[in-house]
Every structure is written in structure tokens, then in C-alpha cells.
mmCIF file of C-alpha atoms in Angstrom:
data_model
loop_
_atom_site.group_PDB
_atom_site.id
_atom_site.type_symbol
_atom_site.label_atom_id
_atom_site.label_comp_id
_atom_site.label_asym_id
_atom_site.label_seq_id
_atom_site.Cartn_x
_atom_site.Cartn_y
_atom_site.Cartn_z
ATOM 1 C CA MET A 1 -72.963 -49.261 -156.073
ATOM 2 C CA THR A 2 -76.682 -49.890 -155.756
ATOM 3 C CA LEU A 3 -77.728 -53.439 -156.621
ATOM 4 C CA THR A 4 -80.161 -53.702 -159.532
ATOM 5 C CA LEU A 5 -83.391 -55.604 -158.820
ATOM 6 C CA THR A 6 -85.605 -56.665 -161.725
ATOM 7 C CA VAL A 7 -89.032 -58.325 -161.687
ATOM 8 C CA SER A 8 -89.916 -60.105 -164.922
ATOM 9 C CA ASP A 9 -93.154 -59.444 -166.806
ATOM 10 C CA GLU A 10 -94.113 -63.106 -166.280
ATOM 11 C CA VAL A 11 -93.962 -62.693 -162.509
ATOM 12 C CA ARG A 12 -95.847 -59.400 -162.676
ATOM 13 C CA ALA A 13 -98.606 -61.134 -164.628
ATOM 14 C CA LEU A 14 -98.715 -63.981 -162.117
ATOM 15 C CA ALA A 15 -99.047 -61.670 -159.097
ATOM 16 C CA PRO A 16 -100.090 -58.132 -160.069
ATOM 17 C CA GLY A 17 -100.450 -57.229 -156.378
ATOM 18 C CA PHE A 18 -96.756 -57.887 -155.665
ATOM 19 C CA THR A 19 -94.699 -55.139 -153.991
ATOM 20 C CA HIS A 20 -91.095 -55.309 -152.846
ATOM 21 C CA LEU A 21 -88.984 -52.984 -150.760
ATOM 22 C CA ALA A 22 -85.196 -53.173 -150.500
ATOM 23 C CA VAL A 23 -82.969 -52.008 -147.657
ATOM 24 C CA GLU A 24 -79.308 -51.819 -148.688
ATOM 25 C CA ALA A 25 -76.730 -51.562 -145.911
ATOM 26 C CA HIS A 26 -72.943 -51.205 -145.839
ATOM 27 C CA GLY A 27 -70.552 -51.146 -142.897
ATOM 28 C CA LEU A 28 -72.571 -53.679 -140.912
ATOM 29 C CA VAL A 29 -71.215 -55.551 -137.913
ATOM 30 C CA ASN A 30 -72.513 -59.100 -137.585
ATOM 31 C CA GLY A 31 -71.835 -61.734 -134.974
ATOM 32 C CA PRO A 32 -73.522 -64.386 -132.854
ATOM 33 C CA SER A 33 -77.030 -63.830 -131.550
ATOM 34 C CA THR A 34 -77.150 -61.654 -128.436
ATOM 35 C CA GLU A 35 -79.554 -61.218 -125.543
ATOM 36 C CA ALA A 36 -80.817 -58.091 -127.295
ATOM 37 C CA SER A 37 -81.481 -59.817 -130.625
ATOM 38 C CA SER A 38 -83.092 -62.725 -128.789
ATOM 39 C CA ALA A 39 -85.391 -60.307 -126.976
ATOM 40 C CA LEU A 40 -86.406 -58.813 -130.337
ATOM 41 C CA LEU A 41 -87.441 -62.262 -131.567
ATOM 42 C CA ASP A 42 -89.479 -62.897 -128.426
ATOM 43 C CA ASP A 43 -91.175 -59.511 -128.796
ATOM 44 C CA ALA A 44 -91.897 -60.243 -132.472
ATOM 45 C CA ALA A 45 -93.646 -63.469 -131.473
ATOM 46 C CA ARG A 46 -95.818 -61.509 -129.040
ATOM 47 C CA ARG A 47 -96.663 -58.950 -131.738
ATOM 48 C CA LEU A 48 -97.550 -61.766 -134.111
ATOM 49 C CA ALA A 49 -99.927 -63.331 -131.597
ATOM 50 C CA VAL A 50 -101.718 -60.000 -131.232
ATOM 51 C CA ARG A 51 -101.936 -59.610 -135.023
ATOM 52 C CA LEU A 52 -103.353 -63.095 -135.530
ATOM 53 C CA ASP A 53 -105.800 -62.823 -132.603
ATOM 54 C CA GLY A 54 -106.280 -66.577 -132.331
ATOM 55 C CA ARG A 55 -106.031 -67.411 -136.025
ATOM 56 C CA ALA A 56 -103.449 -69.753 -137.500
ATOM 57 C CA PRO A 57 -100.796 -67.990 -139.617
ATOM 58 C CA HIS A 58 -102.124 -69.467 -142.870
ATOM 59 C CA GLU A 59 -105.531 -67.895 -142.145
ATOM 60 C CA ASP A 60 -104.151 -64.353 -142.229
ATOM 61 C CA PRO A 61 -105.274 -62.584 -145.461
ATOM 62 C CA HIS A 62 -101.678 -61.827 -146.466
ATOM 63 C CA MET A 63 -100.675 -65.462 -146.067
ATOM 64 C CA VAL A 64 -103.811 -66.529 -147.993
ATOM 65 C CA ALA A 65 -102.581 -64.358 -150.877
ATOM 66 C CA TRP A 66 -99.113 -65.930 -150.750
ATOM 67 C CA ARG A 67 -100.628 -69.422 -150.762
ATOM 68 C CA ALA A 68 -102.614 -68.481 -153.874
ATOM 69 C CA ALA A 69 -99.448 -67.173 -155.561
ATOM 70 C CA TYR A 70 -97.558 -70.370 -154.740
ATOM 71 C CA THR A 71 -100.421 -72.437 -156.152
ATOM 72 C CA ALA A 72 -100.397 -70.306 -159.308
ATOM 73 C CA PHE A 73 -96.826 -71.323 -160.175
ATOM 74 C CA GLY A 74 -97.407 -74.980 -159.337
ATOM 75 C CA SER A 75 -96.143 -75.246 -155.754
ATOM 76 C CA LYS A 76 -98.053 -76.858 -152.894
ATOM 77 C CA PRO A 77 -98.234 -74.086 -150.264
ATOM 78 C CA SER A 78 -99.000 -76.463 -147.403
ATOM 79 C CA ARG A 79 -95.777 -78.345 -148.157
ATOM 80 C CA THR A 80 -93.523 -75.433 -149.173
ATOM 81 C CA ARG A 81 -94.655 -72.469 -147.096
ATOM 82 C CA ASN A 82 -93.490 -68.942 -147.835
ATOM 83 C CA SER A 83 -90.800 -67.815 -145.423
ATOM 84 C CA ALA A 84 -93.073 -65.606 -143.318
ATOM 85 C CA GLU A 85 -95.646 -68.351 -142.727
ATOM 86 C CA ALA A 86 -92.924 -70.882 -141.898
ATOM 87 C CA LEU A 87 -91.306 -68.505 -139.387
ATOM 88 C CA ALA A 88 -94.685 -67.598 -137.888
ATOM 89 C CA LYS A 89 -95.465 -71.254 -137.228
ATOM 90 C CA ARG A 90 -92.141 -71.634 -135.445
ATOM 91 C CA ALA A 91 -92.677 -68.432 -133.481
ATOM 92 C CA LEU A 92 -95.953 -69.761 -132.077
ATOM 93 C CA ALA A 93 -94.612 -73.258 -131.348
ATOM 94 C CA ASP A 94 -93.104 -74.306 -128.028
ATOM 95 C CA GLY A 95 -89.537 -74.135 -129.314
ATOM 96 C CA GLY A 96 -89.931 -70.577 -130.593
ATOM 97 C CA LEU A 97 -87.829 -68.879 -133.235
ATOM 98 C CA PRO A 98 -84.288 -70.037 -134.040
ATOM 99 C CA ARG A 99 -81.367 -67.800 -133.132
ATOM 100 C CA ILE A 100 -79.058 -67.704 -136.179
ATOM 101 C CA ASN A 101 -76.833 -64.642 -136.005
ATOM 102 C CA LEU A 102 -77.380 -60.976 -135.222
ATOM 103 C CA LEU A 103 -78.377 -59.776 -138.704
ATOM 104 C CA VAL A 104 -80.596 -62.768 -139.422
ATOM 105 C CA ASP A 105 -82.277 -62.333 -136.039
ATOM 106 C CA LEU A 106 -83.072 -58.703 -136.903
ATOM 107 C CA TYR A 107 -84.732 -59.429 -140.221
ATOM 108 C CA ASN A 108 -86.521 -62.507 -138.879
ATOM 109 C CA ALA A 109 -87.976 -60.334 -136.112
ATOM 110 C CA ILE A 110 -89.329 -57.889 -138.699
ATOM 111 C CA SER A 111 -90.737 -60.750 -140.781
ATOM 112 C CA VAL A 112 -92.594 -62.261 -137.838
ATOM 113 C CA ALA A 113 -93.840 -59.005 -136.309
ATOM 114 C CA HIS A 114 -95.270 -57.778 -139.628
ATOM 115 C CA LEU A 115 -96.008 -61.196 -141.192
ATOM 116 C CA ILE A 116 -93.995 -60.251 -144.290
ATOM 117 C CA PRO A 117 -91.477 -62.476 -146.099
ATOM 118 C CA VAL A 118 -88.035 -60.906 -145.577
ATOM 119 C CA GLY A 119 -84.764 -62.155 -147.015
ATOM 120 C CA GLY A 120 -81.149 -61.122 -146.518
ATOM 121 C CA GLU A 121 -78.394 -61.411 -149.128
ATOM 122 C CA ASP A 122 -74.664 -60.786 -148.682
ATOM 123 C CA LEU A 123 -73.943 -58.094 -151.286
ATOM 124 C CA ASP A 124 -70.301 -59.123 -151.566
ATOM 125 C CA LEU A 125 -71.417 -62.594 -152.696
ATOM 126 C CA ILE A 126 -74.058 -61.526 -155.249
ATOM 127 C CA GLN A 127 -72.830 -61.658 -158.843
ATOM 128 C CA GLY A 128 -74.378 -59.010 -161.086
ATOM 129 C CA GLY A 129 -77.942 -57.861 -160.512
ATOM 130 C CA MET A 130 -80.784 -59.860 -158.989
ATOM 131 C CA ARG A 131 -83.825 -60.928 -161.004
ATOM 132 C CA LEU A 132 -87.187 -62.404 -160.010
ATOM 133 C CA VAL A 133 -88.180 -64.703 -162.866
ATOM 134 C CA ARG A 134 -90.102 -67.832 -163.747
ATOM 135 C CA ALA A 135 -87.485 -70.552 -164.084
ATOM 136 C CA THR A 136 -86.805 -72.579 -167.211
ATOM 137 C CA GLY A 137 -85.778 -75.517 -165.034
ATOM 138 C CA ASP A 138 -82.168 -75.471 -166.244
ATOM 139 C CA GLU A 139 -80.856 -72.983 -163.681
ATOM 140 C CA ASP A 140 -78.428 -74.139 -160.984
ATOM 141 C CA PHE A 141 -79.355 -73.882 -157.312
ATOM 142 C CA VAL A 142 -76.369 -74.755 -155.157
ATOM 143 C CA THR A 143 -77.404 -76.055 -151.758
ATOM 144 C CA VAL A 144 -76.244 -78.487 -149.065
ATOM 145 C CA ALA A 145 -77.727 -81.950 -148.523
ATOM 146 C CA GLY A 146 -76.351 -84.460 -146.043
ATOM 147 C CA GLY A 147 -73.495 -82.120 -145.228
ATOM 148 C CA GLU A 148 -72.281 -81.987 -148.839
ATOM 149 C CA GLU A 149 -72.702 -79.339 -151.509
ATOM 150 C CA THR A 150 -75.140 -80.358 -154.228
ATOM 151 C CA VAL A 151 -76.759 -78.737 -157.254
ATOM 152 C CA GLU A 152 -80.527 -78.767 -157.676
ATOM 153 C CA HIS A 153 -82.664 -77.311 -160.433
ATOM 154 C CA PRO A 154 -85.958 -75.466 -159.951
ATOM 155 C CA ASP A 155 -89.133 -76.702 -161.566
ATOM 156 C CA ALA A 156 -90.028 -75.157 -164.909
ATOM 157 C CA GLY A 157 -92.268 -72.172 -164.232
ATOM 158 C CA GLU A 158 -91.224 -71.870 -160.583
ATOM 159 C CA VAL A 159 -90.690 -68.304 -159.380
ATOM 160 C CA VAL A 160 -87.056 -67.809 -158.310
ATOM 161 C CA TRP A 161 -84.638 -65.062 -157.411
ATOM 162 C CA CYS A 162 -81.357 -65.393 -159.282
ATOM 163 C CA ASP A 163 -78.137 -63.564 -160.043
ATOM 164 C CA ASP A 164 -75.541 -64.133 -162.763
ATOM 165 C CA ALA A 165 -74.247 -67.259 -160.990
ATOM 166 C CA GLY A 166 -77.585 -69.027 -160.553
ATOM 167 C CA VAL A 167 -80.619 -69.223 -158.307
ATOM 168 C CA THR A 168 -80.286 -67.511 -154.920
ATOM 169 C CA CYS A 169 -83.751 -68.382 -153.563
ATOM 170 C CA ARG A 170 -86.203 -71.059 -154.696
ATOM 171 C CA ARG A 171 -89.997 -70.836 -154.822
ATOM 172 C CA TRP A 172 -89.983 -67.072 -154.517
ATOM 173 C CA ASN A 173 -89.014 -66.871 -150.845
ATOM 174 C CA TRP A 174 -89.172 -70.469 -149.647
ATOM 175 C CA ARG A 175 -85.522 -71.520 -149.406
ATOM 176 C CA GLN A 176 -82.396 -69.419 -149.787
ATOM 177 C CA GLY A 177 -79.186 -70.968 -151.057
ATOM 178 C CA PRO A 178 -76.146 -70.969 -148.768
ATOM 179 C CA ARG A 179 -73.977 -69.159 -151.343
ATOM 180 C CA THR A 180 -75.368 -65.682 -150.564
ATOM 181 C CA ARG A 181 -76.725 -66.020 -147.048
ATOM 182 C CA LEU A 182 -75.690 -63.686 -144.239
ATOM 183 C CA THR A 183 -72.855 -65.010 -142.101
ATOM 184 C CA GLU A 184 -70.878 -63.537 -139.231
ATOM 185 C CA ARG A 185 -68.423 -62.209 -141.840
ATOM 186 C CA THR A 186 -71.093 -60.197 -143.681
ATOM 187 C CA ALA A 187 -70.426 -56.444 -143.841
ATOM 188 C CA SER A 188 -72.763 -55.407 -146.694
ATOM 189 C CA ALA A 189 -76.263 -56.756 -147.182
ATOM 190 C CA LEU A 190 -79.482 -56.379 -149.094
ATOM 191 C CA PHE A 191 -82.706 -57.025 -147.192
ATOM 192 C CA LEU A 192 -85.765 -57.671 -149.335
ATOM 193 C CA LEU A 193 -89.309 -57.320 -147.992
ATOM 194 C CA GLU A 194 -92.018 -58.828 -150.216
ATOM 195 C CA THR A 195 -95.768 -58.336 -149.977
ATOM 196 C CA LEU A 196 -98.918 -59.094 -151.922
ATOM 197 C CA ALA A 197 -102.313 -57.415 -151.933
ATOM 198 C CA PRO A 198 -104.246 -57.080 -149.634
ATOM 199 C CA MET A 199 -101.360 -55.851 -147.451
ATOM 200 C CA PRO A 200 -101.241 -52.040 -147.741
ATOM 201 C CA VAL A 201 -98.053 -50.602 -149.233
ATOM 202 C CA PRO A 202 -97.602 -48.243 -146.227
ATOM 203 C CA GLU A 203 -97.262 -51.312 -144.003
ATOM 204 C CA VAL A 204 -94.282 -52.682 -145.924
ATOM 205 C CA ALA A 205 -92.787 -49.176 -145.851
ATOM 206 C CA ALA A 206 -93.205 -49.117 -142.056
ATOM 207 C CA ALA A 207 -91.584 -52.538 -141.755
ATOM 208 C CA GLY A 208 -88.657 -51.390 -143.899
ATOM 209 C CA ALA A 209 -88.195 -48.292 -141.765
ATOM 210 C CA GLU A 210 -88.255 -50.405 -138.595
ATOM 211 C CA LEU A 211 -85.610 -52.733 -140.019
ATOM 212 C CA ALA A 212 -83.411 -49.761 -140.957
ATOM 213 C CA GLU A 213 -83.686 -48.420 -137.400
ATOM 214 C CA LEU A 214 -82.626 -51.779 -135.978
ATOM 215 C CA LEU A 215 -79.651 -51.987 -138.348
ATOM 216 C CA GLU A 216 -78.560 -48.492 -137.286
ATOM 217 C CA LYS A 217 -78.928 -49.443 -133.622
ATOM 218 C CA PHE A 218 -76.914 -52.655 -133.865
ATOM 219 C CA SER A 219 -74.358 -51.367 -136.418
ATOM 220 C CA PRO A 220 -73.743 -47.708 -135.516
ATOM 221 C CA GLY A 221 -72.285 -45.805 -138.447
ATOM 222 C CA ALA A 222 -73.586 -48.209 -141.099
ATOM 223 C CA ARG A 223 -74.651 -46.617 -144.399
ATOM 224 C CA ILE A 224 -78.271 -47.592 -144.964
ATOM 225 C CA GLU A 225 -80.534 -46.859 -147.917
ATOM 226 C CA VAL A 226 -84.235 -47.684 -147.808
ATOM 227 C CA ARG A 227 -85.655 -47.780 -151.326
ATOM 228 C CA ALA A 228 -89.238 -46.801 -151.996
ATOM 229 C CA PRO A 229 -91.621 -49.764 -152.354
ATOM 230 C CA GLU A 230 -91.899 -50.960 -155.954
ATOM 231 C CA SER A 231 -95.250 -52.304 -157.052
ATOM 232 C CA ALA A 232 -95.827 -54.804 -159.828
ATOM 233 C CA GLY A 233 -99.156 -53.220 -160.606
#
């Protein structure tokens, strides 16, 4: 069954240039990072350097737009960077990108190469549909602090992704909760690519197609659906 994704009117009003594209995949095979997935991350870092051409990630027009969106809902973008900017900084640093697991490596490579926030959710762990809303501040966000599970609450007005069980990702695409993240046991996943104007919609479509090709390569026989980009405009 296809997962329902809903963007609230309040979020659409906040960022009318918002577009998201979903890649839904079933029959995936995950596991530890491999030499091949590691090479993809290294190549993504090289592609990023070419794209930036000497600029810092936060100077890219797409990242400027994300910083403005974060500011609009009350977040400090220099302190809580969107996921693409945070990954890009790591990609350009001496330590490079982290190696997490095969599926996470694949979507991180796409995020860095295209400078697009990309998230991955385990479909078997999502409860109900997913909604992008402005939080009331009462929602539960289950996370881990100091090695122990703890419950946080988003700020009132913060943009969050949530399902029927609570918040799955805080500050739009800043920090995903551990409840729905991709693990080595994941067999079905939703990958969400998120862009703002001025990034052209065809570019997010190209990134989604590239991710689908990688998923097919690393999980032969997987059933993959790439949904058309959905604009908030």
C-alpha cells in the first residue's frame, strides 16, 4: 500500500516554493556499508565540490532558501542546519562523510551530490500516513540522549514530519527520530527528497531517478516507485 504524504496549508504558506519527491521501495536488502557504497560517498563529495566551486555550502542559493525557511519558523539555521547543509559540511571536512549502512549511504550520497535534503523512513515502522505540519508543541518526539530513550517536544510553530505515533523528524529535516530510521533489518523504505525554490523541479526529479537506479543496483528485484514531484505552489 502506498504511504500517504500530506503537507499542511500552514507549511505551504510558510514556504510556497517547497517541492517534495518520494521514492517508495519494497524488497530491499540492507547491510553494513560496503566498498561500493563508500566509493559513492567519496564521489558525491567530489561532485559537491564541483557544484560549490569554492563556495561554502551555506552560500549555495538552495541552502540560502532553506536557511530562510528555518528562520521563518523560528529556528536558528546556523545552529540547526538542514540535513543537506550539515552533510555537505562533513563531506568537505577532513573526516569526510560517515558510513552508516548501505541504504543510508545511498541516500546520503544523493543528498550530497545534489545538495538536496533526503530522508529515509522504514515503512514497516511508520504508523498511518505521514504529515508535514507546524507543531503545537505537545507532540512526542522519541529520541536517545546519553544512551537512554527520552521524549522531547518540538517548539510551537516548528515544522515537523509526524505519523500517528508522533514526530518522526524535527525542524523539517534537521533530526530524524530513531523509531523509524533505516537499520540493517529494513526491507521497505520511503525516501523523501525536499527542495525549495530556486532549485528547479527537474533537478529533484533527476536526483530521485538516480536514487531509484542505485536502489535497483544494490537490491536487485526490489519494487520501486518514484512519485512525481509535488509542489506546494
